[in-house]
DNA sequence: GTGTGTGCAAAGGCTTTGCAATTGC
DNA sequence: GCAATTGCAAAGCCTTTGCACACAC
């Protein structure tokens, strides 16, 4: 997995050890179809490596997040979800009724971001956007 | 307070008792300058009514929220904040560095909402939007 | 060796729940 | 009187922290 190798070397470059635990967390994040929670990562990694500990998962995610290698998004369900920066990002529409999560192309928010930057001198973090509402099914 | 009277009659209309506890929670939400947390409401109400209990606050807020009388917003700090629907709403820019919360006029999101509705048939809940990023001070 | 990283267990913060007692209609 | 509502205490959920051990360099 090329991405993981990148992350691995990225870690050593920055003076962090690319430990097996860290690499397994990285792989889980990169292997996930979509945003993945700490617990999901934990369960996935633990299947291969039973000693894995949930605090290590959290600590690794915190580190990766600080380094800008993964993003954290709160989908409104009381837990944080993680996503690999390397995979390109997009935004999310979260249905408040059925919980469906719909991915949205990134560019759709650009005009809004530009306007907010201009009017409020506020730089919107475009890696961290979730909008809530009602999906097509639930609107019927 | 006119709003509170409205809420009070609203509650009885719908078959819910306008108990003192509920009315005090309503007043606290309406009296707040901005979004207020459950704990802030609790402390405020308890100052006048020492028996008040935090679970009653949560239960009341849940009810008010179901009835569409207050909105819940997660500002990304791990707790939910509440806002009276009667006071008109706006959106928020939350600085990820200093935590500042900047109010944004509601209309700024209208074009985006329209586009999402058209392209994804998803109805964005415009009462529930917070965008994260860096405020002007922290960008320097 | 020395500092970095891990595992474990415990605590932390916010929110929810079970249940008996109380209240309002 | 009866259902709705409250207070209390306990639990629940996700996440963080303290500390001793283990590991890498």
mmCIF file of C-alpha atoms (C1' of nucleotides) in Angstrom:
data_model
loop_
_atom_site.group_PDB
_atom_site.id
_atom_site.type_symbol
_atom_site.label_atom_id
_atom_site.label_comp_id
_atom_site.label_asym_id
_atom_site.label_seq_id
_atom_site.Cartn_x
_atom_site.Cartn_y
_atom_site.Cartn_z
ATOM 1 C CA UNK A 1 0.000 0.000 0.000
ATOM 2 C CA UNK A 2 1.710 3.052 -1.263
ATOM 3 C CA UNK A 3 -0.125 5.513 0.917
ATOM 4 C CA UNK A 4 0.819 3.702 4.071
ATOM 5 C CA UNK A 5 4.437 3.704 3.067
ATOM 6 C CA UNK A 6 4.183 7.410 2.652
ATOM 7 C CA UNK A 7 2.689 7.857 6.042
ATOM 8 C CA UNK A 8 5.281 5.589 7.520
ATOM 9 C CA UNK A 9 8.171 7.559 6.102
ATOM 10 C CA UNK A 10 6.378 10.747 6.972
ATOM 11 C CA UNK A 11 6.332 9.636 10.592
ATOM 12 C CA UNK A 12 10.028 8.857 10.739
ATOM 13 C CA UNK A 13 10.914 12.079 8.962
ATOM 14 C CA UNK A 14 9.117 13.946 11.665
ATOM 15 C CA UNK A 15 10.846 12.007 14.391
ATOM 16 C CA UNK A 16 7.998 9.668 15.286
ATOM 17 C CA UNK A 17 8.456 5.962 15.298
ATOM 18 C CA UNK A 18 6.510 4.052 12.681
ATOM 19 C CA UNK A 19 5.496 1.341 15.111
ATOM 20 C CA UNK A 20 3.367 -1.607 14.026
ATOM 21 C CA UNK A 21 0.446 -0.247 15.987
ATOM 22 C CA UNK A 22 0.652 3.096 14.273
ATOM 23 C CA UNK A 23 0.957 1.523 10.881
ATOM 24 C CA UNK A 24 -2.028 -0.682 11.485
ATOM 25 C CA UNK A 25 -4.115 2.304 12.449
ATOM 26 C CA UNK A 26 -2.966 4.104 9.342
ATOM 27 C CA UNK A 27 -3.898 1.130 7.200
ATOM 28 C CA UNK A 28 -7.312 0.912 8.774
ATOM 29 C CA UNK A 29 -7.996 4.559 8.079
ATOM 30 C CA UNK A 30 -6.790 4.296 4.526
ATOM 31 C CA UNK A 31 -8.552 1.033 3.888
ATOM 32 C CA UNK A 32 -11.886 2.357 5.056
ATOM 33 C CA UNK A 33 -14.445 3.105 2.371
ATOM 34 C CA UNK A 34 -15.529 6.178 4.149
ATOM 35 C CA UNK A 35 -15.094 7.849 7.490
ATOM 36 C CA UNK A 36 -14.314 5.429 10.264
ATOM 37 C CA UNK A 37 -14.618 5.735 14.003
ATOM 38 C CA UNK A 38 -11.953 4.993 16.594
ATOM 39 C CA UNK A 39 -13.824 1.956 17.752
ATOM 40 C CA UNK A 40 -14.156 0.570 14.245
ATOM 41 C CA UNK A 41 -10.442 1.003 13.739
ATOM 42 C CA UNK A 42 -9.777 -0.656 17.039
ATOM 43 C CA UNK A 43 -11.914 -3.696 16.250
ATOM 44 C CA UNK A 44 -10.427 -4.042 12.821
ATOM 45 C CA UNK A 45 -6.852 -3.856 14.011
ATOM 46 C CA UNK A 46 -7.482 -6.075 16.982
ATOM 47 C CA UNK A 47 -8.687 -8.845 14.700
ATOM 48 C CA UNK A 48 -5.144 -9.153 13.409
ATOM 49 C CA UNK A 49 -3.314 -8.041 16.486
ATOM 50 C CA UNK A 50 -5.175 -8.952 19.654
ATOM 51 C CA UNK A 51 -2.961 -6.887 21.922
ATOM 52 C CA UNK A 52 -4.053 -3.651 20.364
ATOM 53 C CA UNK A 53 -5.419 -1.180 22.813
ATOM 54 C CA UNK A 54 -8.068 1.447 22.247
ATOM 55 C CA UNK A 55 -5.989 4.165 23.889
ATOM 56 C CA UNK A 56 -3.236 3.523 21.413
ATOM 57 C CA UNK A 57 -5.761 3.998 18.656
ATOM 58 C CA UNK A 58 -6.832 7.328 20.100
ATOM 59 C CA UNK A 59 -3.276 8.442 20.655
ATOM 60 C CA UNK A 60 -2.298 7.504 17.135
ATOM 61 C CA UNK A 61 -5.281 9.270 15.649
ATOM 62 C CA UNK A 62 -4.479 12.361 17.650
ATOM 63 C CA UNK A 63 -0.949 12.275 16.320
ATOM 64 C CA UNK A 64 -1.989 11.707 12.707
ATOM 65 C CA UNK A 65 -4.477 14.493 13.032
ATOM 66 C CA UNK A 66 -1.895 16.925 14.395
ATOM 67 C CA UNK A 67 0.364 16.045 11.515
ATOM 68 C CA UNK A 68 -2.426 16.700 9.083
ATOM 69 C CA UNK A 69 -2.434 13.141 7.807
ATOM 70 C CA UNK A 70 -6.011 12.396 8.785
ATOM 71 C CA UNK A 71 -9.028 14.588 9.363
ATOM 72 C CA UNK A 72 -11.581 14.435 12.114
ATOM 73 C CA UNK A 73 -15.236 14.978 11.409
ATOM 74 C CA UNK A 74 -18.146 14.986 13.773
ATOM 75 C CA UNK A 75 -21.151 13.567 11.984
ATOM 76 C CA UNK A 76 -23.412 14.523 14.825
ATOM 77 C CA UNK A 77 -23.741 11.103 16.361
ATOM 78 C CA UNK A 78 -21.571 11.735 19.370
ATOM 79 C CA UNK A 79 -18.385 10.276 18.084
ATOM 80 C CA UNK A 80 -15.575 11.503 15.913
ATOM 81 C CA UNK A 81 -14.870 9.909 12.570
ATOM 82 C CA UNK A 82 -11.550 9.848 10.792
ATOM 83 C CA UNK A 83 -10.564 10.007 7.188
ATOM 84 C CA UNK A 84 -7.262 9.805 5.379
ATOM 85 C CA UNK A 85 -6.120 13.071 3.896
ATOM 86 C CA UNK A 86 -4.358 11.188 1.142
ATOM 87 C CA UNK A 87 -7.603 9.921 -0.295
ATOM 88 C CA UNK A 88 -8.901 13.311 -1.211
ATOM 89 C CA UNK A 89 -11.818 14.664 0.621
ATOM 90 C CA UNK A 90 -15.376 15.572 0.203
ATOM 91 C CA UNK A 91 -18.202 16.828 2.331
ATOM 92 C CA UNK A 92 -21.149 15.065 3.854
ATOM 93 C CA UNK A 93 -24.848 15.387 4.032
ATOM 94 C CA UNK A 94 -26.108 13.639 7.129
ATOM 95 C CA UNK A 95 -29.782 12.715 7.231
ATOM 96 C CA UNK A 96 -31.224 13.569 10.598
ATOM 97 C CA UNK A 97 -33.962 11.026 10.198
ATOM 98 C CA UNK A 98 -32.398 7.858 8.859
ATOM 99 C CA UNK A 99 -28.736 8.631 9.479
ATOM 100 C CA UNK A 100 -27.684 8.171 5.868
ATOM 101 C CA UNK A 101 -24.436 9.873 4.922
ATOM 102 C CA UNK A 102 -24.172 11.224 1.398
ATOM 103 C CA UNK A 103 -20.863 12.309 -0.012
ATOM 104 C CA UNK A 104 -20.711 15.637 -1.756
ATOM 105 C CA UNK A 105 -18.118 16.819 -4.208
ATOM 106 C CA UNK A 106 -15.632 19.112 -2.586
ATOM 107 C CA UNK A 107 -15.989 22.009 -4.968
ATOM 108 C CA UNK A 108 -19.564 22.714 -4.075
ATOM 109 C CA UNK A 109 -18.432 24.601 -1.012
ATOM 110 C CA UNK A 110 -15.840 26.738 -2.710
ATOM 111 C CA UNK A 111 -18.039 29.737 -3.439
ATOM 112 C CA UNK A 112 -19.280 29.790 0.134
ATOM 113 C CA UNK A 113 -15.761 29.489 1.477
ATOM 114 C CA UNK A 114 -14.636 32.368 -0.674
ATOM 115 C CA UNK A 115 -17.504 34.554 0.422
ATOM 116 C CA UNK A 116 -16.939 33.877 4.088
ATOM 117 C CA UNK A 117 -13.262 34.537 3.717
ATOM 118 C CA UNK A 118 -13.966 37.839 2.056
ATOM 119 C CA UNK A 119 -16.726 39.028 4.372
ATOM 120 C CA UNK A 120 -15.502 37.693 7.683
ATOM 121 C CA UNK A 121 -11.818 37.169 7.088
ATOM 122 C CA UNK A 122 -12.420 33.652 8.325
ATOM 123 C CA UNK A 123 -10.697 30.729 6.660
ATOM 124 C CA UNK A 124 -13.105 27.823 6.577
ATOM 125 C CA UNK A 125 -11.539 24.442 7.098
ATOM 126 C CA UNK A 126 -12.883 22.616 4.114
ATOM 127 C CA UNK A 127 -11.820 19.264 5.432
ATOM 128 C CA UNK A 128 -14.270 19.335 8.202
ATOM 129 C CA UNK A 129 -17.736 19.983 6.901
ATOM 130 C CA UNK A 130 -20.935 18.087 7.543
ATOM 131 C CA UNK A 131 -24.363 19.453 6.796
ATOM 132 C CA UNK A 132 -27.478 18.065 8.409
ATOM 133 C CA UNK A 133 -30.928 17.733 6.972
ATOM 134 C CA UNK A 134 -33.283 15.315 5.269
ATOM 135 C CA UNK A 135 -32.324 12.909 2.512
ATOM 136 C CA UNK A 136 -34.472 12.304 -0.527
ATOM 137 C CA UNK A 137 -36.099 9.155 0.850
ATOM 138 C CA UNK A 138 -36.986 10.709 4.146
ATOM 139 C CA UNK A 139 -38.464 13.769 2.515
ATOM 140 C CA UNK A 140 -41.281 11.800 0.942
ATOM 141 C CA UNK B 1 -41.691 37.662 28.447
ATOM 142 C CA UNK B 2 -43.901 37.167 25.463
ATOM 143 C CA UNK B 3 -41.947 34.351 23.894
ATOM 144 C CA UNK B 4 -42.126 32.276 27.035
ATOM 145 C CA UNK B 5 -45.857 32.729 27.214
ATOM 146 C CA UNK B 6 -46.035 31.454 23.683
ATOM 147 C CA UNK B 7 -43.974 28.446 24.504
ATOM 148 C CA UNK B 8 -46.048 27.819 27.585
ATOM 149 C CA UNK B 9 -49.322 27.800 25.676
ATOM 150 C CA UNK B 10 -47.639 25.855 22.926
ATOM 151 C CA UNK B 11 -46.807 23.159 25.438
ATOM 152 C CA UNK B 12 -50.332 22.859 26.800
ATOM 153 C CA UNK B 13 -51.814 22.878 23.332
ATOM 154 C CA UNK B 14 -49.687 19.895 22.520
ATOM 155 C CA UNK B 15 -50.672 18.121 25.677
ATOM 156 C CA UNK B 16 -47.515 18.744 27.666
ATOM 157 C CA UNK B 17 -47.625 20.339 31.083
ATOM 158 C CA UNK B 18 -46.057 23.742 31.334
ATOM 159 C CA UNK B 19 -44.380 22.936 34.608
ATOM 160 C CA UNK B 20 -42.257 25.525 36.422
ATOM 161 C CA UNK B 21 -39.140 23.578 35.573
ATOM 162 C CA UNK B 22 -39.950 23.569 31.891
ATOM 163 C CA UNK B 23 -40.775 27.236 31.869
ATOM 164 C CA UNK B 24 -37.539 28.096 33.608
ATOM 165 C CA UNK B 25 -35.577 26.149 31.037
ATOM 166 C CA UNK B 26 -37.445 27.942 28.282
ATOM 167 C CA UNK B 27 -36.677 31.304 29.861
ATOM 168 C CA UNK B 28 -33.027 30.460 30.179
ATOM 169 C CA UNK B 29 -32.789 29.511 26.521
ATOM 170 C CA UNK B 30 -34.621 32.618 25.422
ATOM 171 C CA UNK B 31 -32.740 34.879 27.751
ATOM 172 C CA UNK B 32 -29.357 33.686 26.530
ATOM 173 C CA UNK B 33 -27.413 36.042 24.301
ATOM 174 C CA UNK B 34 -26.286 33.223 22.167
ATOM 175 C CA UNK B 35 -26.199 29.459 22.208
ATOM 176 C CA UNK B 36 -26.254 28.013 25.668
ATOM 177 C CA UNK B 37 -25.292 24.604 26.990
ATOM 178 C CA UNK B 38 -27.359 22.319 29.175
ATOM 179 C CA UNK B 39 -25.061 22.928 32.092
ATOM 180 C CA UNK B 40 -25.273 26.689 31.754
ATOM 181 C CA UNK B 41 -29.038 26.450 31.735
ATOM 182 C CA UNK B 42 -28.930 24.217 34.747
ATOM 183 C CA UNK B 43 -26.737 26.560 36.771
ATOM 184 C CA UNK B 44 -28.794 29.553 35.821
ATOM 185 C CA UNK B 45 -32.096 27.944 36.747
ATOM 186 C CA UNK B 46 -30.756 26.430 39.910
ATOM 187 C CA UNK B 47 -29.765 29.837 41.182
ATOM 188 C CA UNK B 48 -33.440 30.649 41.478
ATOM 189 C CA UNK B 49 -34.755 27.171 42.086
ATOM 190 C CA UNK B 50 -32.264 25.051 43.977
ATOM 191 C CA UNK B 51 -34.143 21.809 43.461
ATOM 192 C CA UNK B 52 -33.639 21.879 39.742
ATOM 193 C CA UNK B 53 -32.043 18.787 38.380
ATOM 194 C CA UNK B 54 -29.787 18.431 35.383
ATOM 195 C CA UNK B 55 -31.731 15.480 34.004
ATOM 196 C CA UNK B 56 -34.847 17.586 33.952
ATOM 197 C CA UNK B 57 -32.937 20.133 31.939
ATOM 198 C CA UNK B 58 -31.895 17.510 29.427
ATOM 199 C CA UNK B 59 -35.376 16.048 29.251
ATOM 200 C CA UNK B 60 -36.906 19.443 28.713
ATOM 201 C CA UNK B 61 -34.426 20.350 26.033
ATOM 202 C CA UNK B 62 -35.105 17.080 24.279
ATOM 203 C CA UNK B 63 -38.796 17.852 24.324
ATOM 204 C CA UNK B 64 -38.392 21.421 23.127
ATOM 205 C CA UNK B 65 -36.144 20.205 20.387
ATOM 206 C CA UNK B 66 -38.623 17.576 19.224
ATOM 207 C CA UNK B 67 -41.305 20.213 19.121
ATOM 208 C CA UNK B 68 -39.073 22.420 17.047
ATOM 209 C CA UNK B 69 -38.991 25.157 19.664
ATOM 210 C CA UNK B 70 -35.259 25.089 20.176
ATOM 211 C CA UNK B 71 -32.390 23.979 17.984
ATOM 212 C CA UNK B 72 -29.380 21.936 18.904
ATOM 213 C CA UNK B 73 -25.961 22.752 17.532
ATOM 214 C CA UNK B 74 -22.697 21.031 18.095
ATOM 215 C CA UNK B 75 -19.947 23.601 18.086
ATOM 216 C CA UNK B 76 -17.310 20.923 18.104
ATOM 217 C CA UNK B 77 -16.394 21.182 21.759
ATOM 218 C CA UNK B 78 -18.017 17.975 22.849
ATOM 219 C CA UNK B 79 -21.240 19.391 24.124
ATOM 220 C CA UNK B 80 -24.493 20.416 22.536
ATOM 221 C CA UNK B 81 -25.669 24.010 22.615
ATOM 222 C CA UNK B 82 -29.238 25.179 22.413
ATOM 223 C CA UNK B 83 -30.885 28.167 20.873
ATOM 224 C CA UNK B 84 -34.436 29.432 20.802
ATOM 225 C CA UNK B 85 -36.096 29.125 17.434
ATOM 226 C CA UNK B 86 -38.154 32.200 18.197
ATOM 227 C CA UNK B 87 -35.119 34.430 18.160
ATOM 228 C CA UNK B 88 -34.303 33.907 14.538
ATOM 229 C CA UNK B 89 -31.233 32.005 13.627
ATOM 230 C CA UNK B 90 -27.910 32.387 12.056
ATOM 231 C CA UNK B 91 -24.894 30.254 11.400
ATOM 232 C CA UNK B 92 -21.571 30.028 13.121
ATOM 233 C CA UNK B 93 -17.928 30.100 12.329
ATOM 234 C CA UNK B 94 -16.014 28.295 15.012
ATOM 235 C CA UNK B 95 -12.306 28.997 15.284
ATOM 236 C CA UNK B 96 -10.427 25.761 15.765
ATOM 237 C CA UNK B 97 -7.535 27.550 17.392
ATOM 238 C CA UNK B 98 -8.986 30.030 19.868
ATOM 239 C CA UNK B 99 -12.543 28.749 20.044
ATOM 240 C CA UNK B 100 -14.121 32.051 19.038
ATOM 241 C CA UNK B 101 -17.635 31.794 17.658
ATOM 242 C CA UNK B 102 -18.612 34.248 14.953
ATOM 243 C CA UNK B 103 -22.223 34.678 13.932
ATOM 244 C CA UNK B 104 -22.955 34.685 10.252
ATOM 245 C CA UNK B 105 -26.025 36.023 8.527
ATOM 246 C CA UNK B 106 -28.425 33.309 7.617
ATOM 247 C CA UNK B 107 -28.766 34.137 3.955
ATOM 248 C CA UNK B 108 -25.161 33.387 3.139
ATOM 249 C CA UNK B 109 -25.977 29.702 2.981
ATOM 250 C CA UNK B 110 -29.009 29.973 0.780
ATOM 251 C CA UNK B 111 -27.255 29.475 -2.552
ATOM 252 C CA UNK B 112 -25.469 26.427 -1.248
ATOM 253 C CA UNK B 113 -28.679 25.006 0.171
ATOM 254 C CA UNK B 114 -30.413 25.493 -3.125
ATOM 255 C CA UNK B 115 -27.646 23.822 -5.053
ATOM 256 C CA UNK B 116 -27.545 20.825 -2.746
ATOM 257 C CA UNK B 117 -31.271 20.488 -2.910
ATOM 258 C CA UNK B 118 -31.173 20.517 -6.673
ATOM 259 C CA UNK B 119 -28.213 18.215 -7.170
ATOM 260 C CA UNK B 120 -28.727 15.783 -4.335
ATOM 261 C CA UNK B 121 -32.405 16.175 -3.522
ATOM 262 C CA UNK B 122 -31.275 16.742 0.036
ATOM 263 C CA UNK B 123 -32.935 19.371 2.164
ATOM 264 C CA UNK B 124 -30.297 20.997 4.321
ATOM 265 C CA UNK B 125 -31.414 21.929 7.797
ATOM 266 C CA UNK B 126 -30.387 25.536 7.873
ATOM 267 C CA UNK B 127 -30.897 25.800 11.593
ATOM 268 C CA UNK B 128 -28.040 23.567 12.354
ATOM 269 C CA UNK B 129 -24.906 24.767 10.665
ATOM 270 C CA UNK B 130 -21.482 25.369 12.112
ATOM 271 C CA UNK B 131 -18.368 25.748 10.009
ATOM 272 C CA UNK B 132 -14.912 25.282 11.428
ATOM 273 C CA UNK B 133 -11.727 27.047 10.533
ATOM 274 C CA UNK B 134 -9.441 29.887 11.547
ATOM 275 C CA UNK B 135 -10.581 33.316 12.629
ATOM 276 C CA UNK B 136 -8.911 36.519 11.501
ATOM 277 C CA UNK B 137 -6.773 36.873 14.624
ATOM 278 C CA UNK B 138 -5.520 33.323 14.521
ATOM 279 C CA UNK B 139 -4.653 33.530 10.860
ATOM 280 C CA UNK B 140 -1.946 36.075 11.455
ATOM 281 C "C1'" DG C 1 20.824 4.288 28.648
ATOM 282 C "C1'" DT C 2 17.381 7.425 27.523
ATOM 283 C "C1'" DG C 3 13.456 8.888 25.850
ATOM 284 C "C1'" DT C 4 9.438 7.298 23.100
ATOM 285 C "C1'" DG C 5 5.512 4.445 22.812
ATOM 286 C "C1'" DT C 6 2.360 0.912 24.661
ATOM 287 C "C1'" DG C 7 -0.962 -1.569 27.646
ATOM 288 C "C1'" DC C 8 -3.805 -1.490 31.356
ATOM 289 C "C1'" DA C 9 -6.940 0.307 34.377
ATOM 290 C "C1'" DA C 10 -9.043 4.069 36.105
ATOM 291 C "C1'" DA C 11 -11.102 8.462 35.701
ATOM 292 C "C1'" DG C 12 -13.325 12.220 33.084
ATOM 293 C "C1'" DG C 13 -17.057 14.825 30.770
ATOM 294 C "C1'" DC C 14 -21.457 14.913 28.951
ATOM 295 C "C1'" DT C 15 -25.787 12.677 28.571
ATOM 296 C "C1'" DT C 16 -29.283 9.093 29.417
ATOM 297 C "C1'" DT C 17 -32.040 5.908 32.111
ATOM 298 C "C1'" DG C 18 -34.595 3.265 35.920
ATOM 299 C "C1'" DC C 19 -37.461 3.900 39.434
ATOM 300 C "C1'" DA C 20 -39.928 5.676 43.198
ATOM 301 C "C1'" DA C 21 -42.007 9.880 44.725
ATOM 302 C "C1'" DT C 22 -44.540 13.897 43.372
ATOM 303 C "C1'" DT C 23 -47.211 16.890 40.764
ATOM 304 C "C1'" DG C 24 -50.783 18.918 37.866
ATOM 305 C "C1'" DC C 25 -55.026 18.295 35.605
ATOM 306 C "C1'" DG D 1 -57.048 9.291 40.846
ATOM 307 C "C1'" DC D 2 -54.100 8.739 37.141
ATOM 308 C "C1'" DA D 3 -50.963 9.822 33.917
ATOM 309 C "C1'" DA D 4 -47.318 12.987 33.288
ATOM 310 C "C1'" DT D 5 -43.223 14.739 35.286
ATOM 311 C "C1'" DT D 6 -39.547 15.159 38.494
ATOM 312 C "C1'" DG D 7 -35.462 14.088 41.485
ATOM 313 C "C1'" DC D 8 -32.006 11.142 42.558
ATOM 314 C "C1'" DA D 9 -28.571 8.004 41.777
ATOM 315 C "C1'" DA D 10 -26.498 5.074 38.839
ATOM 316 C "C1'" DA D 11 -25.036 3.788 34.504
ATOM 317 C "C1'" DG D 12 -23.587 4.661 29.609
ATOM 318 C "C1'" DC D 13 -20.841 6.259 26.018
ATOM 319 C "C1'" DC D 14 -16.795 8.089 24.047
ATOM 320 C "C1'" DT D 15 -12.408 9.754 25.150
ATOM 321 C "C1'" DT D 16 -8.372 10.952 28.022
ATOM 322 C "C1'" DT D 17 -4.856 10.233 31.516
ATOM 323 C "C1'" DG D 18 -1.408 8.207 34.966
ATOM 324 C "C1'" DC D 19 1.859 5.058 35.425
ATOM 325 C "C1'" DA D 20 4.845 1.233 35.000
ATOM 326 C "C1'" DC D 21 6.742 -1.668 31.578
ATOM 327 C "C1'" DA D 22 8.765 -2.448 26.954
ATOM 328 C "C1'" DC D 23 10.891 -1.099 23.120
ATOM 329 C "C1'" DA D 24 13.825 1.385 19.634
ATOM 330 C "C1'" DC D 25 17.674 4.026 18.655
#
